[in-house]
Short mmCIF file of C-alpha atoms in Angstrom, two decimals:
data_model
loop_
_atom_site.label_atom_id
_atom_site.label_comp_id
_atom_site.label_asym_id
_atom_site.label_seq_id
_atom_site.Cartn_x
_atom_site.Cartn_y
_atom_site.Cartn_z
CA UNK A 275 270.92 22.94 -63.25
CA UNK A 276 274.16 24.32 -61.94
CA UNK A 277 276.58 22.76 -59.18
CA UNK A 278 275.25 23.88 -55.36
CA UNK A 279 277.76 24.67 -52.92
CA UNK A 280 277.15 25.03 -49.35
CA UNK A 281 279.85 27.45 -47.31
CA UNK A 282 280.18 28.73 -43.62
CA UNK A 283 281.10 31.34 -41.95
CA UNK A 284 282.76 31.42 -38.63
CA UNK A 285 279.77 32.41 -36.69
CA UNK A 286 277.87 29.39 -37.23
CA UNK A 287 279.89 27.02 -38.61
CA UNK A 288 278.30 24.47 -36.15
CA UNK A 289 275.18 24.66 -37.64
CA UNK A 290 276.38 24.74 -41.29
CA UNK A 291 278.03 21.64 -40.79
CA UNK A 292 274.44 20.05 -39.19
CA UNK A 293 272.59 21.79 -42.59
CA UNK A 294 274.84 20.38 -45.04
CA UNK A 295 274.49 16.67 -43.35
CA UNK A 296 270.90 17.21 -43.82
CA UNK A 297 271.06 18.52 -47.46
CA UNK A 298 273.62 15.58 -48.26
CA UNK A 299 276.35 17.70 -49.47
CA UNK A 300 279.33 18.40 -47.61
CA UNK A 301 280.88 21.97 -46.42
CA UNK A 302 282.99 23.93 -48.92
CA UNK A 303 286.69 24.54 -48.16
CA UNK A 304 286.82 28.63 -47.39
CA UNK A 305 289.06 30.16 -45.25
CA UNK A 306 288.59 33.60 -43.32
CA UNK A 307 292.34 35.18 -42.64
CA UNK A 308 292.82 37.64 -39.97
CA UNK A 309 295.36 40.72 -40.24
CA UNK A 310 296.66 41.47 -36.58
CA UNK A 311 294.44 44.33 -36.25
CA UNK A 312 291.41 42.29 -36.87
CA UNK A 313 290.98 43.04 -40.69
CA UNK A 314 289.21 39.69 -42.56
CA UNK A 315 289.77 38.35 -45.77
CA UNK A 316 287.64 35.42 -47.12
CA UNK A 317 289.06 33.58 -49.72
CA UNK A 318 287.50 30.40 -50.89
CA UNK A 319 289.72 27.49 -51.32
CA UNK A 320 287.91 25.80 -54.88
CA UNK A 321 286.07 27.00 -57.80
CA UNK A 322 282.72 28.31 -57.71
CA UNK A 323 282.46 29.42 -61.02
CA UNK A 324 279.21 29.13 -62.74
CA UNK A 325 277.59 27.68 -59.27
CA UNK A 326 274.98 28.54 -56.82
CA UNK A 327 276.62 29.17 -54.19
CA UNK A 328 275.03 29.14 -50.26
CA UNK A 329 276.63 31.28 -47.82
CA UNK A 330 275.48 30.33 -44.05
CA UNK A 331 276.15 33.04 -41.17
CA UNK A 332 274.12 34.29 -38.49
CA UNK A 333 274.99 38.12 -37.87
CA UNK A 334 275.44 37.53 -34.30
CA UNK A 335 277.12 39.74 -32.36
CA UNK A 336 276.53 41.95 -35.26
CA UNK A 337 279.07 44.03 -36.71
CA UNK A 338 281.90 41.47 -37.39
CA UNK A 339 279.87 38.85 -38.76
CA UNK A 340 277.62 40.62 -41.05
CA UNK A 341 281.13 42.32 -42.40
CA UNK A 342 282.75 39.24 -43.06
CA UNK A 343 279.60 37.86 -44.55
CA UNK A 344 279.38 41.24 -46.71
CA UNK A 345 283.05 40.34 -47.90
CA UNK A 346 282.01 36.62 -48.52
CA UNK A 347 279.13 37.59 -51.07
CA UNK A 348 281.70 39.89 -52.75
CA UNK A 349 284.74 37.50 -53.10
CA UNK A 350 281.80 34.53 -54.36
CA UNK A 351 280.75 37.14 -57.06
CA UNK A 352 284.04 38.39 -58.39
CA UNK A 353 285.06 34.50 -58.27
CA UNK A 354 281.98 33.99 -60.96
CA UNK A 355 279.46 32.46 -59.13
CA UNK A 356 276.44 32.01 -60.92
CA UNK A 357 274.61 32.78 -57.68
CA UNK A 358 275.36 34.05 -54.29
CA UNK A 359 272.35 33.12 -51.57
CA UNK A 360 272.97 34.35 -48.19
CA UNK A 361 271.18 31.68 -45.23
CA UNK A 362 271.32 34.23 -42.13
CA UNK A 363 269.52 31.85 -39.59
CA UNK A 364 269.48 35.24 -37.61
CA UNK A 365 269.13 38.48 -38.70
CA UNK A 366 271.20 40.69 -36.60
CA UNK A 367 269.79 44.68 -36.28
CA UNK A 368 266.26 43.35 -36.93
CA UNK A 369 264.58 45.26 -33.78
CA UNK A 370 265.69 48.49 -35.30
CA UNK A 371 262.96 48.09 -37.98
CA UNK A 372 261.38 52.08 -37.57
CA UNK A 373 261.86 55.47 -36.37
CA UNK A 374 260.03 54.76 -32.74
CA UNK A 375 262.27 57.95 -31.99
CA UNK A 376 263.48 61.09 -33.40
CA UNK A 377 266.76 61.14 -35.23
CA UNK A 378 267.84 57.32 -34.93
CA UNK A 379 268.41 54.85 -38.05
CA UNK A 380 266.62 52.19 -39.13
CA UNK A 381 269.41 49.69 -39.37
CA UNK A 382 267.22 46.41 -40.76
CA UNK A 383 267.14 48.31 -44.15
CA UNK A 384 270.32 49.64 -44.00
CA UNK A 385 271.10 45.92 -43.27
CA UNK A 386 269.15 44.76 -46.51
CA UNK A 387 270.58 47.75 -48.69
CA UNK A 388 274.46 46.50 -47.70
CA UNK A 389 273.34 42.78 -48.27
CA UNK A 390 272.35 43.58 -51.85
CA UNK A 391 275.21 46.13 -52.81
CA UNK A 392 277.44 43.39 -51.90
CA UNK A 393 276.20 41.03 -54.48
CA UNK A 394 273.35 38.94 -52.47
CA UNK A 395 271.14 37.69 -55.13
CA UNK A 396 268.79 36.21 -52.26
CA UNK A 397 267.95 36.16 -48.85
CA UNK A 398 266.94 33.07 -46.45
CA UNK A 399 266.15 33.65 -42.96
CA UNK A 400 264.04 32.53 -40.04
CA UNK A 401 261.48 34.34 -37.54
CA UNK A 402 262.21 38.42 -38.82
CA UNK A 403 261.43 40.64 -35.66
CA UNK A 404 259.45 42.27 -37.95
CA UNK A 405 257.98 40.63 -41.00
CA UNK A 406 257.58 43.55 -42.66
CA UNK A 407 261.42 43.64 -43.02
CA UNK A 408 260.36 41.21 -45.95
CA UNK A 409 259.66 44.37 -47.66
CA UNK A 410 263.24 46.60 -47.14
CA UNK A 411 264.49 43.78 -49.62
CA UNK A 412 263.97 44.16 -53.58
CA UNK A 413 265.29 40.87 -54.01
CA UNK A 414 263.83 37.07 -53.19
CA UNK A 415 263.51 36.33 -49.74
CA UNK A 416 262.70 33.08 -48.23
CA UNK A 417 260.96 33.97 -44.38
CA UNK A 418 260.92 29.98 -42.92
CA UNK A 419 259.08 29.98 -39.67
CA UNK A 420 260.58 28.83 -36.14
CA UNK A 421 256.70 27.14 -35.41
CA UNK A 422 258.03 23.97 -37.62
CA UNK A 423 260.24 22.95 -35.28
CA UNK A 424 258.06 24.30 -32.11
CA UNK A 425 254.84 22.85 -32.51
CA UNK A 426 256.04 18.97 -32.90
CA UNK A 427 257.83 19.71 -29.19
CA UNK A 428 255.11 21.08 -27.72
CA UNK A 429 252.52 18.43 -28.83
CA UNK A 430 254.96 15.70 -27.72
CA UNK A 431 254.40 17.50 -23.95
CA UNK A 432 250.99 16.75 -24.15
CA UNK A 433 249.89 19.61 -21.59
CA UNK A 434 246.33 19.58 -20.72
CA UNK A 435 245.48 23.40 -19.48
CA UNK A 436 247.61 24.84 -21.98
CA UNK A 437 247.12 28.34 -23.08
CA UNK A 438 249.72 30.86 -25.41
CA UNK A 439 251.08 34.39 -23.74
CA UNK A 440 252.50 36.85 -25.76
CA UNK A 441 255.40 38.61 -23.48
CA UNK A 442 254.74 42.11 -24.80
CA UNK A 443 251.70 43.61 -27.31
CA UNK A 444 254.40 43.20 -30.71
CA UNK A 445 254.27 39.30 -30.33
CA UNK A 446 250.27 39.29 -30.00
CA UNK A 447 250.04 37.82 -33.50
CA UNK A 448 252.86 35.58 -33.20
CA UNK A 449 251.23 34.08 -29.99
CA UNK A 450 247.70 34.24 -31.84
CA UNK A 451 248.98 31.94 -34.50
CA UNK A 452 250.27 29.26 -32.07
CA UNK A 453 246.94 29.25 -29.86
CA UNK A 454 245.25 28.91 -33.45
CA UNK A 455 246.89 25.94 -34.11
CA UNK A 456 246.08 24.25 -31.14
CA UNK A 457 243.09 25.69 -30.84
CA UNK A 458 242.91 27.22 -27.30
CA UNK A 459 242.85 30.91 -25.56
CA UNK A 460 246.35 33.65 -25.18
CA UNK A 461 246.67 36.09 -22.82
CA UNK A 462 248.84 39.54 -23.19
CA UNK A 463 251.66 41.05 -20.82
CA UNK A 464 251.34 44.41 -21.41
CA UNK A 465 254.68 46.06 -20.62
CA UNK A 466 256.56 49.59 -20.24
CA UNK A 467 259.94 50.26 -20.90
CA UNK A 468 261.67 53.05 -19.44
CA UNK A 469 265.06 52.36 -21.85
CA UNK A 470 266.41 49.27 -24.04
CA UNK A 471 266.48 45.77 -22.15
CA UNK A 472 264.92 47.35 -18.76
CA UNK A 473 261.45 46.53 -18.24
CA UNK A 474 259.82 49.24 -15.94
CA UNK A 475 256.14 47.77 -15.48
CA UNK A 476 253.82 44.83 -16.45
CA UNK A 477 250.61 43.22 -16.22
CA UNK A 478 248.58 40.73 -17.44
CA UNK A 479 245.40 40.49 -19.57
CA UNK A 480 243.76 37.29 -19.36
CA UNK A 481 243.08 35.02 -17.14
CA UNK A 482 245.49 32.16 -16.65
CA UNK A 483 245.23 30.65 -13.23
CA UNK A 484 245.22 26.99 -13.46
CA UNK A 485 246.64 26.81 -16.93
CA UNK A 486 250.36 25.60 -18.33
CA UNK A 487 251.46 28.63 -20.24
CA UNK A 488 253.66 29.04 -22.94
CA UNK A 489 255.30 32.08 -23.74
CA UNK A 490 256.18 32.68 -27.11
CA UNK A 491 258.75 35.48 -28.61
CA UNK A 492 260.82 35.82 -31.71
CA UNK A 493 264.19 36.08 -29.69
CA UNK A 494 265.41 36.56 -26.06
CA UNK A 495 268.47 38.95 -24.83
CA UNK A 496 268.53 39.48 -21.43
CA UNK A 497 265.72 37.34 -20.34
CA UNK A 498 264.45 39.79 -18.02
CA UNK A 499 260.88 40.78 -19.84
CA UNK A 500 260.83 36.74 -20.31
CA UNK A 501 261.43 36.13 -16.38
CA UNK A 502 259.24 38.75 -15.19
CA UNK A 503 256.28 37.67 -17.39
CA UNK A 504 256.98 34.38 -16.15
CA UNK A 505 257.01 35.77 -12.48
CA UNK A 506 253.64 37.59 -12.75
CA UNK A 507 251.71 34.84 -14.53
CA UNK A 508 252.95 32.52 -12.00
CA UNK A 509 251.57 35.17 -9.36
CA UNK A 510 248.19 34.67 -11.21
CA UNK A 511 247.67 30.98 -10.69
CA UNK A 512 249.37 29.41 -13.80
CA UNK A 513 250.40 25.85 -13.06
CA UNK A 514 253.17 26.05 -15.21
CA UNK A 515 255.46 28.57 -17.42
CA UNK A 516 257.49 28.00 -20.15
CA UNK A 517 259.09 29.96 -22.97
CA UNK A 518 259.82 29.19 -26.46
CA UNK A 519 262.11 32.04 -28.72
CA UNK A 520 263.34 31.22 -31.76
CA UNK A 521 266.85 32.72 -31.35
CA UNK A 522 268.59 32.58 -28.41
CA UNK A 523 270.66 36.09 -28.32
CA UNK A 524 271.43 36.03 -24.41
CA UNK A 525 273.45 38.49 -23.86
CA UNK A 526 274.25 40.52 -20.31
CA UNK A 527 272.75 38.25 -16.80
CA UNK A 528 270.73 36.21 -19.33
CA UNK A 529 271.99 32.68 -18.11
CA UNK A 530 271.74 34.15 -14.28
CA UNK A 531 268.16 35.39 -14.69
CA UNK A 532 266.97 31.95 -16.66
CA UNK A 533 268.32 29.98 -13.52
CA UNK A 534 266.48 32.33 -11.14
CA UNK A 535 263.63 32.59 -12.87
CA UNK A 536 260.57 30.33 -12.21
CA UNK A 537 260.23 29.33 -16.20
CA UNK A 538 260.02 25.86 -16.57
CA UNK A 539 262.17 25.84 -19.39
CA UNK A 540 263.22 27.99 -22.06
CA UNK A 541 262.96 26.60 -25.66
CA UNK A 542 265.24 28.05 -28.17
CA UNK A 543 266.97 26.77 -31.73
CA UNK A 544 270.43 26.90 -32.81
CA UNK A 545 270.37 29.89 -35.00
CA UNK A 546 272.84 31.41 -32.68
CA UNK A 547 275.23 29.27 -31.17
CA UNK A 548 274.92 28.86 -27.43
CA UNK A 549 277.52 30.13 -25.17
CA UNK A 550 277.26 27.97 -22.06
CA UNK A 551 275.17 25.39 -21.00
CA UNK A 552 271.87 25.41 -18.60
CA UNK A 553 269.57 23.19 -16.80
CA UNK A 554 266.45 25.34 -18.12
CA UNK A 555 267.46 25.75 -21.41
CA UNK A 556 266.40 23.43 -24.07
CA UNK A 557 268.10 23.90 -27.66
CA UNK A 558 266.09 22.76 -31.32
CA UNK A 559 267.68 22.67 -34.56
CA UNK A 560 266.68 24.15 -37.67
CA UNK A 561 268.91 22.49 -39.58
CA UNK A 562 266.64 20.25 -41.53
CA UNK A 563 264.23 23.57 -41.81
CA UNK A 564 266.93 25.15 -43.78
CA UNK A 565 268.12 21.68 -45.54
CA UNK A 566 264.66 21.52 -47.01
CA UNK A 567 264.42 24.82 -47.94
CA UNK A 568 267.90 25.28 -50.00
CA UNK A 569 266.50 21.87 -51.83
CA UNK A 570 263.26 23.80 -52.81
CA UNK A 571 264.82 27.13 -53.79
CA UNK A 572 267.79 24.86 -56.24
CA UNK A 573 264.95 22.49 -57.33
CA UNK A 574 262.59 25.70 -58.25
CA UNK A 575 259.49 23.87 -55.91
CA UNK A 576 257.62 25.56 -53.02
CA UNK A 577 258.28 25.80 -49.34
CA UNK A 578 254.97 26.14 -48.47
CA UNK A 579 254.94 22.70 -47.55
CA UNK A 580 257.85 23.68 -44.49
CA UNK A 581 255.12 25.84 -42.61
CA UNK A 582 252.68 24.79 -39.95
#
């Protein structure tokens, strides 16, 4: 078995540190210069020569960090590593995952293509907008699930009328699998956008007056389809909303429109480091998620025993 090594880089080297507690192995010494006009140049600071080496960054905002992680794979393989596995706890560009328009890219496989041409000899990531994404990749990819760390929370709450909502018709299945588990009904907000992060109309299908409802979506930006399904199930009787999203992105009046909003509480992990702190925000770590996961991928055993 070869040596593991476990690096960061600067996006989330919060959560790196918190994975490599978990996996019992400390950080690896790498350092990320800057040229004045912004250029980066990773250099790692020991050998990694003949090991399997773990590169953690979230590509969050997107351009820089997925660059210098592109440059990280590359300087790992021409320093000899044996192998170069990229942990992306999010995966930046993931909602542009088809042509929903005429003459626009679909950046998630350009994203995948660039991961692999720099030397990535495996992906490990959680909650994919998409899961189809799985398939832009033609090497292994480990998909861990957000619900691991969700569904012990939302048992501890021990809420009585509780019922799932998907926020728009894309999460239906994602909501499905949660109201499976626990056995009870979903309802859908059907919404209409007139342009990106601008919500033009939405209703509700199902009934949910009475009930403590828990929204569930793979990420949240500006909060505002969030807040205003929250709004409208509230305006149908629900006793209670909340929201759970994997990766808190919350970018623009996000923070402003939580605090507004009636939710609850939001629910989010630490995939993407938070940039200020609220009253109705609630942060989980996957850090143990992805602990136990790099131990199954270097000890060549299943993760099917991480999933809910």
């Amino acid at each position: 078995m070869t040596e593991v090594k476990l690096f960061s880089g600067t996006n989330s080297n919060e959560l790196a540190e918190k994975i490599s507690k978990h996996y019992g192995k400390r950080l690896g010494d790498l350092t990320i210069s800057k040229f004045s006009d912004g250029e980066m140049s990773p250099s790692f600071n020991e050998s990694v020569r003949g090991c399997t080496v773990f590169l953690i960054q979230s590509t969050n905002p997107s351009a820089d960090n997925l660059l210098e992680l592109c440059l990280m794979i590359d300087a790992a393989k021409r320093a000899s590593a044996y192998k170069v596995c990229t942990v992306i706890p999010y995966y930046g560009y993931a909602r542009q995952d088809r042509k929903d328009r005429p003459r626009v890219s679909i950046a998630a496989k350009l994203i995948a293509n660039m991961l692999t041409s720099a030397g990535a000899d495996r992906i490990m990531t959680c909650d994919l907008h998409a899961g189809q994404i799985q398939g832009f990749f033609d090497i292994p990819l480990d998909h861990l699930n957000g619900s691991a760390i969700f569904v012990p929370y939302l048992e501890g709450l021990n809420l009585d009328n509780l019922i799932f909502a998907a926020p728009d018709v894309g999460g239906v299945a994602r909501a499905r699998s949660y109201a499976k588990h626990f056995e009870v009904e979903m309802v859908v907000c059907d919404k209409h956008r007139k342009r990106a992060n601008e919500v033009a109309s939405m209703q509700v299908i199902g009934d949910v007056e009475g009930k403590d409802v828990i929204l569930i979506d793979d990420l949240v930006d500006t909060a505002g389809t969030l807040c205003k399904a929250a709004q409208i199930i509230m305006d149908k009787g629900a006793n209670s909303v909340r929201a759970i999203a994997t990766h808190g992105v919350l970018s623009g009046k996000a923070y402003e429109n939580i605090e507004n909003s009636v939710l609850k509480e939001l629910v989010i992990t630490d995939t993407i480091p938070l940039k200020q702190k609220s009253s109705k925000i609630r942060v989980l770590s996957v850090a143990d998620l992805f602990a136990k996961a790099i131990h199954a991928v270097t000890g060549n055993t299943s993760i099917s025993a991480l999933f809910i």
